[in-house]
Coordinates of C-alpha atoms in Angstrom, one line a residue:
X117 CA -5.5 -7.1 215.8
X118 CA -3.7 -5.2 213.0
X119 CA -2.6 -7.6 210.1
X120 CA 0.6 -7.1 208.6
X121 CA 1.9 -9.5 205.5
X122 CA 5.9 -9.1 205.4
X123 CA 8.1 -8.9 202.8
X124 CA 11.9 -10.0 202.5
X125 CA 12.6 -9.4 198.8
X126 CA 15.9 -8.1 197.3
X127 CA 16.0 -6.7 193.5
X128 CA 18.8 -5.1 191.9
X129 CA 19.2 -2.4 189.5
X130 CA 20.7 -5.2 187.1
X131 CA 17.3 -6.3 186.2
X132 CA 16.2 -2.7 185.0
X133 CA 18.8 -1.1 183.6
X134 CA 22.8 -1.3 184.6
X135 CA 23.0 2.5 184.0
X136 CA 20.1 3.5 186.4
X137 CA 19.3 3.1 190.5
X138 CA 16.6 2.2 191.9
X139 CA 14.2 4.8 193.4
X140 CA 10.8 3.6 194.5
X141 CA 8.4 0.8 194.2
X142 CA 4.8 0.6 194.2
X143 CA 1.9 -2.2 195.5
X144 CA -1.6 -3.6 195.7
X145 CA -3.1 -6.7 196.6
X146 CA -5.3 -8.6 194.3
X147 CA -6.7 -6.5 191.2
X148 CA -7.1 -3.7 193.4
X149 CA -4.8 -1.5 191.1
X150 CA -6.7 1.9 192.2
X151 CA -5.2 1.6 195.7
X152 CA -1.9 1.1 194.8
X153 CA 0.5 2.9 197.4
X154 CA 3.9 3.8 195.9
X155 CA 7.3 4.2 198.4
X156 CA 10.2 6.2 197.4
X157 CA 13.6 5.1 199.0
X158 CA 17.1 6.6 198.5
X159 CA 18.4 5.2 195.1
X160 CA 20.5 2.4 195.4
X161 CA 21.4 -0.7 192.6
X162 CA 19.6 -3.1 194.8
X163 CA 16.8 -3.2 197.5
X164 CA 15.6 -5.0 200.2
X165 CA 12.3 -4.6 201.4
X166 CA 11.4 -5.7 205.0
X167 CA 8.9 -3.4 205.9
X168 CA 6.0 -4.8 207.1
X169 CA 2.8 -3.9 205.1
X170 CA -0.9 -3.5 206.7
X171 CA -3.3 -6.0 205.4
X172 CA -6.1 -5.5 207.6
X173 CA -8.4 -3.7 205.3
X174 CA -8.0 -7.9 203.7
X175 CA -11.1 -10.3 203.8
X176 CA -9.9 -13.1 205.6
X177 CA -8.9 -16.0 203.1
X178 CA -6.8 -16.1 200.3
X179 CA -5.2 -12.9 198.9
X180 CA -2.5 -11.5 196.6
X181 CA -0.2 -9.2 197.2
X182 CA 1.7 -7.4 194.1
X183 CA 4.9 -5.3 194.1
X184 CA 7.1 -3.8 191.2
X185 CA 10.1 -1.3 191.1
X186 CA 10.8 1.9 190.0
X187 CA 14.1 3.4 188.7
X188 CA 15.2 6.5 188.4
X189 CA 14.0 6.7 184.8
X190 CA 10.6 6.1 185.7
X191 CA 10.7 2.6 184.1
X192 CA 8.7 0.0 186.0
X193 CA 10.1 -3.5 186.8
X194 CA 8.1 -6.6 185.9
X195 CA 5.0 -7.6 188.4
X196 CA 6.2 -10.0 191.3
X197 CA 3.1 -11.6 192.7
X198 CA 2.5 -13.3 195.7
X199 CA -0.5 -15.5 196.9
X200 CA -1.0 -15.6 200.8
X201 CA -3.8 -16.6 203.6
X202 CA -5.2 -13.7 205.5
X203 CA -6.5 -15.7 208.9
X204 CA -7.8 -13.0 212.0
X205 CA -7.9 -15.5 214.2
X206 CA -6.5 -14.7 217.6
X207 CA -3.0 -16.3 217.8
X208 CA -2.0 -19.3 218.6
X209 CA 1.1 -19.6 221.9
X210 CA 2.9 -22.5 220.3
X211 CA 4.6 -21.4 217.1
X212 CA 7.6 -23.5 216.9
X213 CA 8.4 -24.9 213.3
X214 CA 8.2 -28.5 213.0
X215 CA 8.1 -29.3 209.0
X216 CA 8.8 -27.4 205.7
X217 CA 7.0 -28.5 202.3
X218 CA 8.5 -28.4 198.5
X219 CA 8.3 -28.6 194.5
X220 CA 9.7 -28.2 191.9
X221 CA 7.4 -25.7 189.1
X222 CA 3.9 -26.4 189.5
X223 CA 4.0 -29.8 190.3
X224 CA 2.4 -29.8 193.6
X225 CA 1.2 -33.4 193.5
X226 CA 4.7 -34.9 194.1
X227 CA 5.6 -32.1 196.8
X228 CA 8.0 -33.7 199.8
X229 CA 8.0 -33.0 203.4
X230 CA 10.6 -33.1 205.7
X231 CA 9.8 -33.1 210.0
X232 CA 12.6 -31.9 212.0
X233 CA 13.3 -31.1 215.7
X234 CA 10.4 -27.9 217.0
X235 CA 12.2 -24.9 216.9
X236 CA 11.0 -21.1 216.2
X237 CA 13.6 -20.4 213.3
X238 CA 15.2 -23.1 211.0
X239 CA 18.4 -22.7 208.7
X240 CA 17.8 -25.3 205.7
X241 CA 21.0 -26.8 204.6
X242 CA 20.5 -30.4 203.6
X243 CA 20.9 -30.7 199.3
X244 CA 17.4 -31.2 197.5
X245 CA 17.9 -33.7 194.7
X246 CA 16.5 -32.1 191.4
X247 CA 18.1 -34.7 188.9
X248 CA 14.6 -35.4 187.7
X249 CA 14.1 -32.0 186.2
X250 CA 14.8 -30.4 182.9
X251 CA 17.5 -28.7 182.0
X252 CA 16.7 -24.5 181.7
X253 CA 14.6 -22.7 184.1
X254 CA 13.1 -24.0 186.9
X255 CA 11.1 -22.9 190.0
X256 CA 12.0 -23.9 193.7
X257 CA 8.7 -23.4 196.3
X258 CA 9.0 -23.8 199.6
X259 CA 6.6 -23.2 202.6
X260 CA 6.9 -24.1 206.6
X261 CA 4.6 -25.6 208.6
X262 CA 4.2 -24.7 212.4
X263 CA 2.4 -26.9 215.8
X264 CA -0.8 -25.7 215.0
X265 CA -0.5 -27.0 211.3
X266 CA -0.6 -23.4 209.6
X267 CA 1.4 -22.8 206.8
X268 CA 4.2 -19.9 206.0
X269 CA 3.1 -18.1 202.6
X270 CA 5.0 -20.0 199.7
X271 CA 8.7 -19.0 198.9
X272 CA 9.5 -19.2 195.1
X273 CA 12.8 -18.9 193.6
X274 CA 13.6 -19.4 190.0
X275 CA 17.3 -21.3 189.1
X276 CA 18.7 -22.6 186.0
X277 CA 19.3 -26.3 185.9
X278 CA 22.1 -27.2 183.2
X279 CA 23.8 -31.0 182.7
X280 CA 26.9 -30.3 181.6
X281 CA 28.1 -34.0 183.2
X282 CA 30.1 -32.2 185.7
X283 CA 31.9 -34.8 187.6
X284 CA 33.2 -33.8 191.4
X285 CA 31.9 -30.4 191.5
X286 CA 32.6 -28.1 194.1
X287 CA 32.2 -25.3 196.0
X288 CA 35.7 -22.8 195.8
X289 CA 34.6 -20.0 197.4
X290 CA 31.9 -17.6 198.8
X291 CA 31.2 -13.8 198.9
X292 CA 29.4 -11.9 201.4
X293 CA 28.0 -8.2 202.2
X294 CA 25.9 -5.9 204.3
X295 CA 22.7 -4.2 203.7
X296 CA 23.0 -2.7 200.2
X297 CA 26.8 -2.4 200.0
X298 CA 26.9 -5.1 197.4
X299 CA 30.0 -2.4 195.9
X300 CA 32.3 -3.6 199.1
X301 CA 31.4 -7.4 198.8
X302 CA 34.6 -9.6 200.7
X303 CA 35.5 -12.8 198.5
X304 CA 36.5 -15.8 200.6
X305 CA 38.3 -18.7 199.1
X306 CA 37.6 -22.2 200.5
X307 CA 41.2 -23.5 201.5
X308 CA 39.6 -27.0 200.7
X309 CA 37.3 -27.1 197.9
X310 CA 33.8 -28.9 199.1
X311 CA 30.6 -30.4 197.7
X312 CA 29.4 -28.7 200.6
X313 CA 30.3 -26.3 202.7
X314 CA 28.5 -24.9 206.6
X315 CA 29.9 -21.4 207.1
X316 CA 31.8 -21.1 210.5
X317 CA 34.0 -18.1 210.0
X318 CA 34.6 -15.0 212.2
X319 CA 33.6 -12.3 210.3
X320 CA 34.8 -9.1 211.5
X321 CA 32.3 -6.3 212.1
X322 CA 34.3 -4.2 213.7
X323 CA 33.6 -1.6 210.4
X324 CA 29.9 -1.9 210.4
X325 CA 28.1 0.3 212.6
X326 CA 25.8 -0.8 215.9
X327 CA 22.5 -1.9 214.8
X328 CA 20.1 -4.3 212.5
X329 CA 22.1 -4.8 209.3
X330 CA 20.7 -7.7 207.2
X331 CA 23.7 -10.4 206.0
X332 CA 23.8 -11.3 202.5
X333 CA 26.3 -14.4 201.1
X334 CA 26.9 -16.6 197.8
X335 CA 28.8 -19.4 197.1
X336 CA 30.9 -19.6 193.9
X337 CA 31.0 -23.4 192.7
X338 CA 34.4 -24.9 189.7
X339 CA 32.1 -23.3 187.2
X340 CA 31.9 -20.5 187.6
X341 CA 28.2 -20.7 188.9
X342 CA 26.7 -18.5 191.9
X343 CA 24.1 -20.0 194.1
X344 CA 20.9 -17.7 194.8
X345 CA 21.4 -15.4 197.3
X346 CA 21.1 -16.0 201.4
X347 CA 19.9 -13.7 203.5
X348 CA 19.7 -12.8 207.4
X349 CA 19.3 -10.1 209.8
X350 CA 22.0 -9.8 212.1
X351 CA 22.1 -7.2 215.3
X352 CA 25.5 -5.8 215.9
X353 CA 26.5 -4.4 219.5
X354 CA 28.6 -1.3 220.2
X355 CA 32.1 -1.2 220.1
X356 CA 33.4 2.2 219.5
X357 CA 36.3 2.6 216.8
X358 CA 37.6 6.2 216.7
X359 CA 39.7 7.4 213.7
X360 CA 39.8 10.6 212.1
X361 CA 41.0 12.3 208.6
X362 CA 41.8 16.0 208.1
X363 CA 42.6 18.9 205.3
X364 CA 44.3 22.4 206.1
X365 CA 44.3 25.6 203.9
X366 CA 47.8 27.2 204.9
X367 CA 47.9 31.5 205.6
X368 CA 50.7 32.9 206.4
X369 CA 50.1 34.0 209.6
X370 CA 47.3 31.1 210.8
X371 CA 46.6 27.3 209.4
X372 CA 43.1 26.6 209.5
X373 CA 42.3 22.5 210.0
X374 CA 39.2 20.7 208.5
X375 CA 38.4 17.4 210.9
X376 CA 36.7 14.7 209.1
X377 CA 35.4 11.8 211.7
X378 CA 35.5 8.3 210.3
X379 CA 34.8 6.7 213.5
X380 CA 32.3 3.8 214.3
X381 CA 30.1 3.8 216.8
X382 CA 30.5 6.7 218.5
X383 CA 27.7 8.9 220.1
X384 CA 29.7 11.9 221.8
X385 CA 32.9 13.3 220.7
X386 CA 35.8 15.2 222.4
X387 CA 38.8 16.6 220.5
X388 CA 41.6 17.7 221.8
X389 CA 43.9 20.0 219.5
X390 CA 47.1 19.6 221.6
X391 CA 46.8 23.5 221.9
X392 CA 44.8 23.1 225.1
X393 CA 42.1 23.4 223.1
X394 CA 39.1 21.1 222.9
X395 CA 35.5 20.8 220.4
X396 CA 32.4 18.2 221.2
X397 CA 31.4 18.2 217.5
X398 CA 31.5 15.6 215.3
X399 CA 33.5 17.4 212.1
X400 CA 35.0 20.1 213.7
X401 CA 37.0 23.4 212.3
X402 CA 40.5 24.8 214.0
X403 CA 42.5 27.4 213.2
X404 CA 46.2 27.4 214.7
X405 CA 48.3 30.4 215.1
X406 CA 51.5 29.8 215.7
X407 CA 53.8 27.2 213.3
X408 CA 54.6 23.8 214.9
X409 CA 53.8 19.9 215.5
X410 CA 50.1 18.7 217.3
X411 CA 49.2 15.9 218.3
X412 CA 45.3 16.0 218.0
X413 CA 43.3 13.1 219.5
X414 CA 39.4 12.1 219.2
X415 CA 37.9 10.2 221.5
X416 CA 34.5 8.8 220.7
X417 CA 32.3 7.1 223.6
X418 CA 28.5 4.8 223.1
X419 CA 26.2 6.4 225.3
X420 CA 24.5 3.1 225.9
X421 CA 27.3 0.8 227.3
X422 CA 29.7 3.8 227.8
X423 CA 32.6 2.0 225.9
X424 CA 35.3 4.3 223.8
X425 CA 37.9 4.7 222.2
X426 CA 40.9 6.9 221.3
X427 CA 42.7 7.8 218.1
X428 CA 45.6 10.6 217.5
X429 CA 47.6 11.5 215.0
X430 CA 50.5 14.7 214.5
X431 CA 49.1 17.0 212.6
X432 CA 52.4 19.6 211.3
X433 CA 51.6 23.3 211.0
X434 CA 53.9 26.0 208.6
X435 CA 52.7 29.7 208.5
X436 CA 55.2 32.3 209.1
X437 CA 58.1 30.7 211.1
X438 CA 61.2 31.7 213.4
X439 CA 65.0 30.3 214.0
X440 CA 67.9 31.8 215.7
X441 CA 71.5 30.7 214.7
X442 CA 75.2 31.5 216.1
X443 CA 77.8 32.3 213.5
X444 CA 81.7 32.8 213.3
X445 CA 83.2 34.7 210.7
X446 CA 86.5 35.8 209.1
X447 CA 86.5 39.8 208.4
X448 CA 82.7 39.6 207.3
X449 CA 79.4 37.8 206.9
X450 CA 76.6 37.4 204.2
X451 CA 73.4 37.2 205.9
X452 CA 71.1 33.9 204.7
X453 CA 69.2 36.2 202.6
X454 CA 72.0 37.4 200.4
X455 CA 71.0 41.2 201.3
X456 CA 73.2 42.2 204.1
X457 CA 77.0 41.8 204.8
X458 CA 77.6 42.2 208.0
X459 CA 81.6 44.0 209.1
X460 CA 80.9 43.4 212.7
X461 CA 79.8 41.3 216.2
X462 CA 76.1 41.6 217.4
X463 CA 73.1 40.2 216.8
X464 CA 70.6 40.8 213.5
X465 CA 67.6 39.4 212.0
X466 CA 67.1 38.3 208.5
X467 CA 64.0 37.4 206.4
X468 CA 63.9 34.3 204.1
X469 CA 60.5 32.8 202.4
X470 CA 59.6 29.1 203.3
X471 CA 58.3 26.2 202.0
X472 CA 54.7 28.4 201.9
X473 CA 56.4 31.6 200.7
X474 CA 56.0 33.0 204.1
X475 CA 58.5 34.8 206.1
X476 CA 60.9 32.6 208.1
X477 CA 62.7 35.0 210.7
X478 CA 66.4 34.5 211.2
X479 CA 68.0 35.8 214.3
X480 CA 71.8 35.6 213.4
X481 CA 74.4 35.5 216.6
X482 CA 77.1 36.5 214.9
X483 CA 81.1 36.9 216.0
X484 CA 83.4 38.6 213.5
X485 CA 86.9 37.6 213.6
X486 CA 89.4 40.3 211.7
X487 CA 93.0 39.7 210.6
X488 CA 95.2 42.4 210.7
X489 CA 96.9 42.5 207.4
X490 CA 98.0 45.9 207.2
X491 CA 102.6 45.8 206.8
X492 CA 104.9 48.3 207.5
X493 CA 107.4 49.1 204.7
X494 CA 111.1 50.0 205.3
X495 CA 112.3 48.7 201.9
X496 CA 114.4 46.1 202.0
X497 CA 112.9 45.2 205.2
X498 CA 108.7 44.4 205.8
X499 CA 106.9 44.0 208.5
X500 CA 103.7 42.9 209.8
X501 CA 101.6 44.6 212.2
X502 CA 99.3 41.6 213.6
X503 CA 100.8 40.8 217.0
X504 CA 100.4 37.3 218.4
X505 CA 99.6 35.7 215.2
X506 CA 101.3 33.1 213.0
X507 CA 102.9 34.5 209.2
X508 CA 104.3 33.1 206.1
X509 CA 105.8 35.2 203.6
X510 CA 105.1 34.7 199.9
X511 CA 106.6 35.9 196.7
X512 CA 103.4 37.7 194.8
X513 CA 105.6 37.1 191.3
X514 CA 105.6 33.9 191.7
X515 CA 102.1 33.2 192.1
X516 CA 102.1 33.7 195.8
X517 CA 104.6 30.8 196.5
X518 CA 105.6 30.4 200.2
X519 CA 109.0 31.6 200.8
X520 CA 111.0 28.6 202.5
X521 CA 111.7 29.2 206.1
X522 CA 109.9 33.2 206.4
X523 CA 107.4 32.7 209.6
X524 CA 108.3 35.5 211.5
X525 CA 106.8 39.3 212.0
X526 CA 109.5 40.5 210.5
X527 CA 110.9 39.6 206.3
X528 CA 114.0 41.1 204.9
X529 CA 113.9 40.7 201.3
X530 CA 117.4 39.6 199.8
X531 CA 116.1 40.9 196.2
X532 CA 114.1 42.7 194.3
X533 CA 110.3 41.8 193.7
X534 CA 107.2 41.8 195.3
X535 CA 106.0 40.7 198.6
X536 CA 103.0 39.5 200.5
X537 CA 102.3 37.5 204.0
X538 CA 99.9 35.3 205.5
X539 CA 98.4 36.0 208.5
X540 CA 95.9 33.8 210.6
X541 CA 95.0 35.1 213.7
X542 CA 91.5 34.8 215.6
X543 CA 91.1 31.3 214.1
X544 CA 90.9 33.1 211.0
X545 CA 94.0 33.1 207.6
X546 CA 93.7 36.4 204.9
X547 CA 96.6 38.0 203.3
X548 CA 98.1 40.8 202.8
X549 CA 98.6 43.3 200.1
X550 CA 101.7 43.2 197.5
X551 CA 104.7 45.3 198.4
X552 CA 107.5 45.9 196.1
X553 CA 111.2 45.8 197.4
X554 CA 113.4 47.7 194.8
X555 CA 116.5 49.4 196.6
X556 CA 118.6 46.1 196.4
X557 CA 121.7 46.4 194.2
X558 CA 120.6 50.0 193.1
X559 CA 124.1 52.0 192.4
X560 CA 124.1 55.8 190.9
X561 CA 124.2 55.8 187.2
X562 CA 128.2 54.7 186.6
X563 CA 129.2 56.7 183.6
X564 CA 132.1 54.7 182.8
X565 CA 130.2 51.6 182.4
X566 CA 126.5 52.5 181.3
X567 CA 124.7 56.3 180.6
X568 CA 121.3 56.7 180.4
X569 CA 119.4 59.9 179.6
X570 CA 117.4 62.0 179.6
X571 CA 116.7 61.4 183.1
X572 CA 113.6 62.5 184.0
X573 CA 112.6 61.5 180.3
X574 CA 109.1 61.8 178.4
X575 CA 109.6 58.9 176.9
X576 CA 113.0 58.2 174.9
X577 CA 115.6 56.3 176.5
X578 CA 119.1 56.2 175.4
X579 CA 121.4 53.6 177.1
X580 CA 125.1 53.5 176.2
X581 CA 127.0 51.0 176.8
X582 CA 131.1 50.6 176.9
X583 CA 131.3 47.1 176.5
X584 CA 128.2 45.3 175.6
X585 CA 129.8 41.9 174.9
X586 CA 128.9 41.3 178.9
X587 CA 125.2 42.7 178.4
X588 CA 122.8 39.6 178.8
X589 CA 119.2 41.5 179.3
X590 CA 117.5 45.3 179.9
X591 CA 114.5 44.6 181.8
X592 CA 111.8 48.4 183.3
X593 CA 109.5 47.5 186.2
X594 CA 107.2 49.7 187.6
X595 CA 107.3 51.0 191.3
X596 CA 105.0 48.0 192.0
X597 CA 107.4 45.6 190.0
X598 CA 105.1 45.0 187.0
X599 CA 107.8 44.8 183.9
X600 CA 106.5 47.6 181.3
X601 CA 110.1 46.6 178.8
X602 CA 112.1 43.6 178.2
X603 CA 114.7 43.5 175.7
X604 CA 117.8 40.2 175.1
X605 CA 118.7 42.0 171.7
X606 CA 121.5 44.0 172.3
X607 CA 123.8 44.3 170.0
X608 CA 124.7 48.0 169.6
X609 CA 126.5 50.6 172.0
X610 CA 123.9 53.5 171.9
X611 CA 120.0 51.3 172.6
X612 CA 116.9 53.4 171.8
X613 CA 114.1 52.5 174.2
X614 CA 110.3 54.2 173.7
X615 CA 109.0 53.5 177.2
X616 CA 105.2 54.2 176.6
X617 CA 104.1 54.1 180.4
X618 CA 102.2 56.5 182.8
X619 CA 104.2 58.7 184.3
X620 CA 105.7 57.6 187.7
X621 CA 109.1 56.0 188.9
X622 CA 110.7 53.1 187.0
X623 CA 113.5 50.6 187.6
X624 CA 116.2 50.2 185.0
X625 CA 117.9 46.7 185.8
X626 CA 120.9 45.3 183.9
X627 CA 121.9 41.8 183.7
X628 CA 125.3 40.6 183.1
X629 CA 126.1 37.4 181.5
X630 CA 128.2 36.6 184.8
X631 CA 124.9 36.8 187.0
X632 CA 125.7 40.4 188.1
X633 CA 123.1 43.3 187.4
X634 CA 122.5 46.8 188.2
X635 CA 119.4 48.8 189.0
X636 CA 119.0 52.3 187.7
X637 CA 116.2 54.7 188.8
X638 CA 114.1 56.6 185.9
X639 CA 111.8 59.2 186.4
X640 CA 109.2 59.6 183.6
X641 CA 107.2 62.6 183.1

């Protein structure tokens, strides 16, 4: 029968150097230094070491066994030593615990043993009295005695006694972790503060994967003091937790998805892209084609007890994307883009980037509404030639003012100026153009009362007056009614007036200081 010595020992980096890992660690029993065998693990700030070690090649009896670590520097941790009893015999059926055995140092003469109850494991809680000790560094050994009166090997473990008088000391809180994640220790505060304290909590291992995980835990005392560190194995069952991460590299005309599974647990896989497309991989790859919202779901089952779970999430994809929109418009329409104008009904398509500077297509109902704003002239008298429609007439001299009480088709100007109208028709209000109205109070030059000439004229005017004691104002307009002269200064018979102007038609008007005036018509060539 193979003999096997093993070892539950936990070292951190901390003891090397903070900077470096852990890498390896080497052993030999006795002084047997030539044999030594070293193991290289995955580099980690701390270790456990459970493996069991063969022993056989042992003579039966006392022996040594010697272990030190190696970090990633190559620098060697110091020698941890440990004597044990190598004993061939075949094994005995009872092996139930009955008794364990301690002292303090080396004092072995005054070591204490406590009986309890038979069983196969034991969980030491009860407080050991060290009072009589020193304060500083001090060694705790322990060993356990079975039925058959064999002892465990010796468990030593170093602690630093210090009587500082504390008075009512207690324990505030305790930390605990699996395997090596000492990084992602959980801190639990003691709602009650205790001298002692028996752990009962539900700790949730939901996040730790099925399996042997060994348990570590400390508790934190009003001083600030850790205790040494407990250790057990715990075996967790299934229970499946699916959950899933992703990343996407956007084209503009596909979006290719990066799956990244974070579930626990699981021991087949089955995605479903919401595209009606499905992958059994663990981490795997789409690519989607066409722009839009998917709900992708993973669900992960355990082989063994064929438990499983589900998780989804919407995943949204933008590549080159399509809309369609319906439009009403007055006369014409600018297109979304800016580039097009669009005179007419129908249906177009427009092109704008997105969000990803890819095209967005933009089909465009669109219904143009037009307003008839052409008017016929038969001066005085205008007319508009938009039938079933509403109009107001405005005066375009006074900054388009509404005339009072001129709605209908038809406006017959009482004087002279220039004239416009409103029009909305189609659910839709433009206006018209400016017409001038200038044959009102126009009489043929009266050469008893005022001459004017030449007549056509290339730029020289002479107007005579009779009587100018009555003359208030001489005011020229244009054909359109834009005043090119304008003159309150009259004081002489014979007036001289240059009328620099393009050639064309002009209105001479009058005014009379009794609110009279007459219009006279002046060719210029």
């Amino acid at each position: 029968m193979k003999s096997l010595v093993v070892i539950l020992l936990i070292l951190t980096s901390s003891l090397l150097n903070a900077q470096n890992k852990l890498s390896a660690y080497e052993y030999w029993f006795n002084n047997d230094y030539a044999n030594a065998q070293v193991v290289n693990f995955t580099p980690a700030t701390q270790h456990e070491l459970t493996t069991p070690i063969d022993a056989s090649t042992l003579n039966d009896g006392v022996n040594v066994f010697n272990i030190r670590y190696i970090d990633e520097n190559n620098y060697y941790s110091s020698t941890l030593s440990k004597i044990f009893y190598k004993n061939t015999q075949t094994a005995f059926t009872n092996k139930n615990l009955v008794a364990y055995e301690y002292w303090f140092n080396n004092d072995y003469n005054n070591a204490q043993v406590v009986n309890f109850t038979p069983a196969t494991q034991h969980e030491l809680t009860t407080p050991i009295d060290a009072s009589m000790l020193n304060d500083g560094v001090n060694v705790f050994n322990i060993r356990y005695i079975d039925e058959n009166n064999y002892y465990s090997s010796t468990l030593s473990k170093m602690f630093y006694k210090k009587d500082d008088q504390i008075i009512n000391n207690k324990i505030f809180g305790y930390h605990y972790w699996f395997d090596n994640d000492f990084a992602n220790r959980i801190y639990v505060s003691l709602a009650t503060p205790a001298t002692s304290v028996q752990v009962l909590d539900s700790i949730n291992l939901h996040q730790i994967t099925k399996g042997t995980h060994t348990f570590h835990f400390q508790f934190h005392d009003s001083v600030n003091v850790w205790s040494v560190v407990t250790t057990d194995t715990i075996q967790k069952q299934p229970f499946p937790i699916a959950n899933f991460s992703y990343n996407d590299v956007v084209n503009c005309d596909s979006t290719i998805v990066a799956f990244n599974d974070l579930s626990i647990d699981g021991d087949t896989y089955l995605w479903s892209f919401g595209n009606g497309n499905y992958d059994s991989t663990a981490n795997p790859t789409h690519t989607y084609y066409t722009s839009g919202n998917y709900t992708v779901a993973l669900t992960i089952t355990d082989t063994t007890t064929q438990l499983d779970s589900t998780f989804q999430q919407t995943i949204t994809v933008i590549g080159n994307t399509s809309d369609s929109i319906v439009e009403t418009a007055c006369n014409s329409y600018i297109s979304p883009s800016g580039n097009y104008q669009y005179v007419t009904s129908g249906i177009y398509k427009d092109t704008i980037p997105n969000q990803y500077s890819c095209d967005s297509i933009i089909t465009i109902n669109l219904t143009v509404n037009n307003v008839d704003t052409s008017v016929s002239s038969n001066d005085p008298v205008l007319t508009s030639n938009a039938n079933g429609a509403t109009y107001q007439w405005v005066d375009c001299n006074n900054n388009y003012s509404f005339i009072t009480g001129q709605t209908n088709q038809t406006f017959t100007a009482t004087i002279n100026g220039s004239y416009a109208v409103i029009v909305t028709q189609n659910g839709c209000v433009d206006t018209s153009a400016c017409y001038s109205i200038t044959s009102i109070g126009i009489e043929e030059n009266n050469m008893a009362e005022v001459k004017i000439y030449p007549n056509p004229t290339r730029g020289l005017i002479n107007i005579d007056f009779e009587n100018i004691s009555n003359i208030q104002m001489i005011s020229i307009a244009n054909a359109v009614g834009q005043e090119v002269y304008h003159s309150t200064s009259i004081s002489k018979k014979n007036t001289v007036v240059n009328l620099d102007a393009q050639k064309g038609l002009y209105f001479i008007t009058i005014y009379y200081k009794n609110g009279a005036y007459n219009v006279y018509k002046l060719i210029k060539q």
